[in-house]
Coordinates of C-alpha atoms in Angstrom, one line a residue:
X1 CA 308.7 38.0 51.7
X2 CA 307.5 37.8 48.4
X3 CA 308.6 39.4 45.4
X4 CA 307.0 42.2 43.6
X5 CA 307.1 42.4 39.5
X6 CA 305.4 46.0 38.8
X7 CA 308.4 46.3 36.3
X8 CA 307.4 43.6 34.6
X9 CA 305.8 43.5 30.7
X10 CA 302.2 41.5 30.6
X11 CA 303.7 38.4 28.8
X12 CA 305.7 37.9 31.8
X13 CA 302.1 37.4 33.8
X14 CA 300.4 35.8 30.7
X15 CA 303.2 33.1 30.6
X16 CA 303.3 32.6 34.7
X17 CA 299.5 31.8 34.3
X18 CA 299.8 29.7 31.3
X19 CA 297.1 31.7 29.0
X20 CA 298.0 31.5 25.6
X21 CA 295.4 34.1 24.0
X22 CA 297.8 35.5 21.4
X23 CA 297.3 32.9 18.5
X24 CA 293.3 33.0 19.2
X25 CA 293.6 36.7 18.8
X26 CA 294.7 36.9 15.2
X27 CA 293.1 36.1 12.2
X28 CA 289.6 35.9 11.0
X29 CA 288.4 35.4 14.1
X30 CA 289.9 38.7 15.5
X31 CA 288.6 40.5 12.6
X32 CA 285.1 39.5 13.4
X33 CA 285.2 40.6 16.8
X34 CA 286.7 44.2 15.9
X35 CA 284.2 44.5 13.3
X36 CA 281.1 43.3 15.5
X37 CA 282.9 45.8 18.5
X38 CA 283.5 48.7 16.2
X39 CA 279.8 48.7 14.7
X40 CA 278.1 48.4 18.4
X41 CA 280.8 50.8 19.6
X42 CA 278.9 53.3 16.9
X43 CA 275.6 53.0 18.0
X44 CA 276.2 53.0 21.8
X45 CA 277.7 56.9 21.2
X46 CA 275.2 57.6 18.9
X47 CA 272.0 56.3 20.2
X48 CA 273.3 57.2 24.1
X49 CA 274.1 60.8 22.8
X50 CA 270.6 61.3 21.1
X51 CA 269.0 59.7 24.8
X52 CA 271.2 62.8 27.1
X53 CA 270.3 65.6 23.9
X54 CA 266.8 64.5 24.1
X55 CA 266.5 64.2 28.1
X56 CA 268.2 68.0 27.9
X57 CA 266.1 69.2 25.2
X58 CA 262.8 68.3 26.1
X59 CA 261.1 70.0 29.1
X60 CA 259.2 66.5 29.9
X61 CA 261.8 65.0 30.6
X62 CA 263.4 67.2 33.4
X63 CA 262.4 65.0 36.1
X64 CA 264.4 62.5 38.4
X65 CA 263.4 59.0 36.3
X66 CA 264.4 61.0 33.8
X67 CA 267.8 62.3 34.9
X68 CA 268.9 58.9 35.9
X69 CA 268.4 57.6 32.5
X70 CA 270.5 60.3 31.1
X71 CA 273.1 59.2 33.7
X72 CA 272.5 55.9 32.5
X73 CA 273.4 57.0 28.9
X74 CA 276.2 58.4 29.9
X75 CA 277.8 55.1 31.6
X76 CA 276.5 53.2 28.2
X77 CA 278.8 56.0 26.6
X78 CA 281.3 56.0 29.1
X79 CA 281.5 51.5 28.1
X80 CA 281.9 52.5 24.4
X81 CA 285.0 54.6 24.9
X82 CA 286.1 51.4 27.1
X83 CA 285.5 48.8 24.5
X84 CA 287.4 50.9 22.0
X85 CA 290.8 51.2 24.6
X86 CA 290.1 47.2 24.7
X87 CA 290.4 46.8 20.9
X88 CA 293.1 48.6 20.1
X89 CA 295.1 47.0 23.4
X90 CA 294.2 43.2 22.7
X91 CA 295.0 40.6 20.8
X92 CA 299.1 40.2 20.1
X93 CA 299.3 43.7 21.8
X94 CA 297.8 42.3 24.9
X95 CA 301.6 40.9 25.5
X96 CA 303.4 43.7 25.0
X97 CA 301.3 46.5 27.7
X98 CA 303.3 47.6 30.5
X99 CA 300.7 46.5 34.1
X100 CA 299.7 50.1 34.2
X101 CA 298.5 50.2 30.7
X102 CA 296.8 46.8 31.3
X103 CA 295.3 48.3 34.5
X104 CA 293.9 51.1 32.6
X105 CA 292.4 49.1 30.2
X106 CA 290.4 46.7 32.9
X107 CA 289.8 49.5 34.9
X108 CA 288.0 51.5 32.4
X109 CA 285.5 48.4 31.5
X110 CA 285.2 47.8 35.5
X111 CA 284.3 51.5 35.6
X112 CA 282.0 51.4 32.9
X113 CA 280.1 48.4 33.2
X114 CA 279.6 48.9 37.5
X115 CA 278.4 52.6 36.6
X116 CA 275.7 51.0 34.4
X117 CA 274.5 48.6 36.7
X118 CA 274.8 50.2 39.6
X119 CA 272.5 52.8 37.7
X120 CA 270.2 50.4 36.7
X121 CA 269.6 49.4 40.3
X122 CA 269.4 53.3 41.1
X123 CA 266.5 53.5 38.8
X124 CA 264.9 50.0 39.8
X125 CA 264.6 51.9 43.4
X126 CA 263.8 54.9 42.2
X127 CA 260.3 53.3 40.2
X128 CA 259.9 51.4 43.2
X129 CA 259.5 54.1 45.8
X130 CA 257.5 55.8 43.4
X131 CA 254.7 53.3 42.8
X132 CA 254.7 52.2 46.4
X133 CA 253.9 55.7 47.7
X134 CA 251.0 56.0 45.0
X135 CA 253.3 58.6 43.1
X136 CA 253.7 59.1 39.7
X137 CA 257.1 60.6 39.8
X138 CA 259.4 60.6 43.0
X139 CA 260.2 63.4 45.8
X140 CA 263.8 63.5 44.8
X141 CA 265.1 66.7 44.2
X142 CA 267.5 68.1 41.6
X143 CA 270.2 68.0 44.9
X144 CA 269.4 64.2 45.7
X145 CA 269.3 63.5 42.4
X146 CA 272.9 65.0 42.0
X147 CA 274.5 63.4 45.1
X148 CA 273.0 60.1 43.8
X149 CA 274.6 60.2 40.2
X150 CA 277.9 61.4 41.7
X151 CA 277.4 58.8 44.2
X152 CA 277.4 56.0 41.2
X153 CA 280.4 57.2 39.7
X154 CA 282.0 57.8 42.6
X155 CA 281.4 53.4 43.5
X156 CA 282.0 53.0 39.7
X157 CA 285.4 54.9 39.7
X158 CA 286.1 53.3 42.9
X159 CA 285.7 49.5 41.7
X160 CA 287.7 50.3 38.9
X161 CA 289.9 51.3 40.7
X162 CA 290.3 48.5 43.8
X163 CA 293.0 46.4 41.8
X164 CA 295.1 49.1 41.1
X165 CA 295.1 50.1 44.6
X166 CA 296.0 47.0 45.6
X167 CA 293.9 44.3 45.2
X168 CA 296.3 42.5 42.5
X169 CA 298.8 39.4 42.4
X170 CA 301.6 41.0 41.2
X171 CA 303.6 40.2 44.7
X172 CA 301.7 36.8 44.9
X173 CA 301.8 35.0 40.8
X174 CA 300.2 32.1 42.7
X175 CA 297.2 34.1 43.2
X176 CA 296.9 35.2 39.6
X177 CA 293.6 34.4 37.7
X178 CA 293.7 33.0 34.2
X179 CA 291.3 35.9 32.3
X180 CA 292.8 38.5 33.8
X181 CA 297.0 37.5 34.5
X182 CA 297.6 40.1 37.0
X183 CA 293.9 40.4 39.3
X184 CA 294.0 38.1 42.3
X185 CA 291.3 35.4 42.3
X186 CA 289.6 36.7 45.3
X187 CA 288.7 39.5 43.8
X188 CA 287.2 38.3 40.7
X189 CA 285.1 36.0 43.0
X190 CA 284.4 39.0 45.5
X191 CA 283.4 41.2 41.7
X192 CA 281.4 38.4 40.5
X193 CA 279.8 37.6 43.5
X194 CA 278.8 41.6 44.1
X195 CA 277.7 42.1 40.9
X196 CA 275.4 38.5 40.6
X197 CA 273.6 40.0 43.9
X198 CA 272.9 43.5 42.6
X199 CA 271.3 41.8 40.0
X200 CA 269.1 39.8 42.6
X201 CA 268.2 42.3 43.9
X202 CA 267.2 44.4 40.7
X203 CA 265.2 41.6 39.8
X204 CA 263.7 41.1 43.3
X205 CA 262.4 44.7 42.6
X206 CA 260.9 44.9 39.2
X207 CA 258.9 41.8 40.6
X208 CA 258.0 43.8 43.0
X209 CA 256.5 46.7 41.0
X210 CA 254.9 44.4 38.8
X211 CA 253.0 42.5 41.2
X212 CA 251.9 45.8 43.4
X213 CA 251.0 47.6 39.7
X214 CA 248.9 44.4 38.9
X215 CA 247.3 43.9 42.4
X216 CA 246.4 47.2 42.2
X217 CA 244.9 47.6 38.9
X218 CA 242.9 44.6 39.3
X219 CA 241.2 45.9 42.5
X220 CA 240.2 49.2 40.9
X221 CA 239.1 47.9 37.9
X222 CA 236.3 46.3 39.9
X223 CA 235.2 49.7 40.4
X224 CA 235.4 51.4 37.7
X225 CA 234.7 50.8 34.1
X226 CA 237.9 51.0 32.8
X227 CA 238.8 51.1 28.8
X228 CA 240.1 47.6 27.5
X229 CA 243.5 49.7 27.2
X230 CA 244.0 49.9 31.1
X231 CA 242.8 46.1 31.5
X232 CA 245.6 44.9 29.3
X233 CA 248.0 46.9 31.7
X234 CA 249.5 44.2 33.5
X235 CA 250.4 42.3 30.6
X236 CA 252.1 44.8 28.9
X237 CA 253.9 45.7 32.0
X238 CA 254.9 41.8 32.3
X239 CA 256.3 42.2 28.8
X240 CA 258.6 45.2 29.4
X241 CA 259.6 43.7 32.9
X242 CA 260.6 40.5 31.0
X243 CA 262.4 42.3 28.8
X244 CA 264.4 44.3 30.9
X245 CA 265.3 41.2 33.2
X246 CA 265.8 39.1 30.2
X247 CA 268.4 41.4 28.6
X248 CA 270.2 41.5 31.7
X249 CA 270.1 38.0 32.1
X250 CA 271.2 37.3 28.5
X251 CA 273.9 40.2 28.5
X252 CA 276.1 40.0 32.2
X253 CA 274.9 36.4 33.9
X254 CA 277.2 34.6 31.4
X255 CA 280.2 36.5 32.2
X256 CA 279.5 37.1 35.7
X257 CA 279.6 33.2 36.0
X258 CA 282.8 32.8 33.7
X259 CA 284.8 35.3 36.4
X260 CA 283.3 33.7 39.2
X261 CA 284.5 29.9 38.1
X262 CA 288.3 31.5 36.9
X263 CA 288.1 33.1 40.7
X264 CA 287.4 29.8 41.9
X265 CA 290.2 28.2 39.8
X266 CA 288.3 26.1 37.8
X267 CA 291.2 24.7 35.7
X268 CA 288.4 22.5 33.5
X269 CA 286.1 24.8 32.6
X270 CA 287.3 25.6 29.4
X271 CA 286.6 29.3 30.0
X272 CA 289.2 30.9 27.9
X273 CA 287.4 29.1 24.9
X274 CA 284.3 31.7 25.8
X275 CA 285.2 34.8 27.2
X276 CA 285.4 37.1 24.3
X277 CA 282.6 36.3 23.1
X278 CA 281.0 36.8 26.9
X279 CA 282.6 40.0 26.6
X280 CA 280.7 40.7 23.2
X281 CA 278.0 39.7 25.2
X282 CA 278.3 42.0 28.0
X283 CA 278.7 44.6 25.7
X284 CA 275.1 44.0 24.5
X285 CA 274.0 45.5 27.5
X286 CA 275.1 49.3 26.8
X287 CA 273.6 48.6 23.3
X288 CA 270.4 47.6 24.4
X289 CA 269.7 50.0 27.4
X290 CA 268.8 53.2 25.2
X291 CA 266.0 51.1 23.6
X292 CA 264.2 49.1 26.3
X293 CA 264.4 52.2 28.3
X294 CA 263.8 55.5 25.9
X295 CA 262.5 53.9 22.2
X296 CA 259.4 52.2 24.4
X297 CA 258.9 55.8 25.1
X298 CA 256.5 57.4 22.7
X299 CA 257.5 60.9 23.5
X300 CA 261.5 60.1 24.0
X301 CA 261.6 58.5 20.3
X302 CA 259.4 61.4 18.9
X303 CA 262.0 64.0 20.4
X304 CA 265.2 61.6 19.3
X305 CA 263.5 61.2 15.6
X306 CA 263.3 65.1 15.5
X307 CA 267.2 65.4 16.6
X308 CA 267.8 62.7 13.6
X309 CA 265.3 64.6 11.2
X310 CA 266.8 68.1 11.6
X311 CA 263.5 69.3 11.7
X312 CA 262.1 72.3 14.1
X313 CA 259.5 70.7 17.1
X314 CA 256.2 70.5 16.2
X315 CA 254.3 72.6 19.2
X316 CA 251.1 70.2 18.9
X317 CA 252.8 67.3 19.7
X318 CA 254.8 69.2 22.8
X319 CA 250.9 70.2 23.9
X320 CA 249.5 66.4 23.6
X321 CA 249.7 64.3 26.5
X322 CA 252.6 61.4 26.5
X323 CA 251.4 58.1 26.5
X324 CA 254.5 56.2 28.0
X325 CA 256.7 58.0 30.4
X326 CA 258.8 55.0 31.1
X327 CA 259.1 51.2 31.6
X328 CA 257.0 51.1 34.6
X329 CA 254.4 54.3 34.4
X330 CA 253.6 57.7 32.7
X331 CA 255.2 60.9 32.9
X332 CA 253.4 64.1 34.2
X333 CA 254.1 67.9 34.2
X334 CA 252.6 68.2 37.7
X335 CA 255.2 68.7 40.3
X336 CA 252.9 68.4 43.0
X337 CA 252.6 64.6 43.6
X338 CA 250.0 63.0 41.5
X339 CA 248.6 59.8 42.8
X340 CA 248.2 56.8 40.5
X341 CA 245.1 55.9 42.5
X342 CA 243.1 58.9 41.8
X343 CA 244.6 59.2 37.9
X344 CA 243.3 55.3 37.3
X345 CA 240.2 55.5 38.9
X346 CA 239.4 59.5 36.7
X347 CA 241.0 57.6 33.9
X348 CA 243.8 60.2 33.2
X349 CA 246.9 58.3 33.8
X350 CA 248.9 57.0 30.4
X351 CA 246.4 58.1 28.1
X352 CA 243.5 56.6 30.2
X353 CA 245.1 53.8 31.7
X354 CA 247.7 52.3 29.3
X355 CA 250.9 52.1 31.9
X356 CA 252.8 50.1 30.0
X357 CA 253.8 49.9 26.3
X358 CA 252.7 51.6 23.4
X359 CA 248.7 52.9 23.7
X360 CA 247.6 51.4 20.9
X361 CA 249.4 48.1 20.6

């Protein structure tokens, strides 16, 4: 039977695996990385907080897309308060947290980070069933809508929490990973793995959209003289599909594949050389979320500039149309089911065909 060491301090694990992080942990170079942390630490809470005021203050915006973008502010929010726990329990104090305090700690960025992509992929689906049924905003209702954010904390909380559970090496130190001294290898590869097809699949959807939005708009335009607006569509839907799969790409693949090669014990990889600054990386993400998905919005940044400005709403601009409800296709104050057909072909839809991007650029 193998022995269990849940009494144990962390440098026992961090010794047993050989990871020597301490020394790499001081100095200028850990000075950098709490500054660089501290400062994007700032603007997730404050640009995530002006995204769920803005989503709560403005009428427009009390729709399901809409919701789930709050929700996804509130994960981005929820990795800030994680990154913070993480800098003040790193570096020389990494050695000295008891495993429960160390769980904690990777248990909150687990949490954080699944909430947010698991959200993304929420509102990839969401877009999708939309635009596939002709619709501009989905049938959800506010109780679907509900189940399905409680739903995403619920797997968040959950992944978080699979280690602690169990899932772990502290009765098995051969079984100990290098990034993380007391998670079993398996489940970084089984985390890694999971996460890298989630992402698949969000990208499998967004292509998706974009090629049913382009299909589309290129077989009414035939029909219809459209403005040169609505026939530059597809390429400014290209361009904010791009970016939202780029800044995925850029922000999560990297670390994803770093876990994945220290859960297949790849002694040579030289991955404890990268991972902080994966981890920067990573963080990214929650930084970039609240503007590829609200500052494209004309409307969201209007309302968010307002909050900032102190100043009282203007009523004309709450009576003009919005231009750009989201990434993929406007917003509406008709409940009843508008279809995206009828709206390109009377012209009505994101100021008269502009679905993506800002209408005049």
């Amino acid at each position: 039977m193998n022995e269990c060491y849940y009494d144990k301090r962390m440098d026992f694990f961090y010794n047993m695996t050989n990871t020597d992080t301490v020394d790499e942990w001081t100095g200028p170079k850990l000075i950098v990385v709490l500054c660089f942390g501290t400062f994007f630490c700032l603007f997730i809470f404050i640009s995530n907080s002006l995204v769920i005021a803005a989503v709560v203050k403005n009428k427009r915006f009390h729709f399901p897309f809409y919701y789930l973008l709050a929700n996804l502010a509130a994960a981005d929010f929820f990795a800030g308060i994680a990154y913070v726990f993480l800098m003040f329990n790193t570096g020389p104090v990494s050695k000295t947290l008891t495993v429960n305090r160390w769980f904690l700690r990777q248990g909150l960025l687990d949490t954080s980070l699944t909430a947010s992509l698991v959200n993304l992929l929420v509102i990839a689906v969401e877009r999708h069933m939309s635009i596939m049924r002709m619709k501009i905003h989905s049938n959800l209702t506010k109780k679907r809508v509900t189940f399905l954010i409680i739903s995403i904390w619920a797997i968040a909380i959950f992944m978080g929490a699979v280690p602690t559970l169990g899932w772990n090496c502290l009765c098995d130190i051969t079984a100990c990973s290098s990034l993380a001294p007391i998670y079993s290898r398996s489940y970084l590869v089984f985390w890694s793995v999971l996460n890298l097809v989630v992402f698949f699949i969000m990208v499998v959807v967004y292509i998706r959209i974009y090629m049913y939005v382009q299909r589309k708009t290129n077989v009414l335009s035939s029909h219809t003289s459209g403005s040169i607006s609505r026939r530059r569509t597809p390429v400014k839907l290209m361009k904010t599909v791009m970016t939202l799969l780029g800044a995925f790409v850029v922000c999560w693949t990297p670390g994803l594949v770093v876990l994945l090669l220290d859960g297949l014990n790849c002694t040579y990889c030289g991955i404890q050389n990268v991972k902080r600054w994966f981890l920067l990386l990573a963080l990214m993400n929650s930084v970039m979320n609240p503007i590829i998905y609200s500052y494209k919005d004309d409307e969201m940044w209007s309302t968010m500039k307002r909050m900032i400005c102190c100043s009282s709403e203007d009523k004309s601009q709450d009576r003009r149309s919005s231009r750009v409800p989201s990434t993929v296709l406007c917003r509406s104050t008709d409940t009843s089911g508008n279809y995206i057909e009828d709206g390109i072909i009377q012209g009505t839809i994101c100021g008269k065909g502009d679905l993506g991007g800002k209408g005049n650029s």
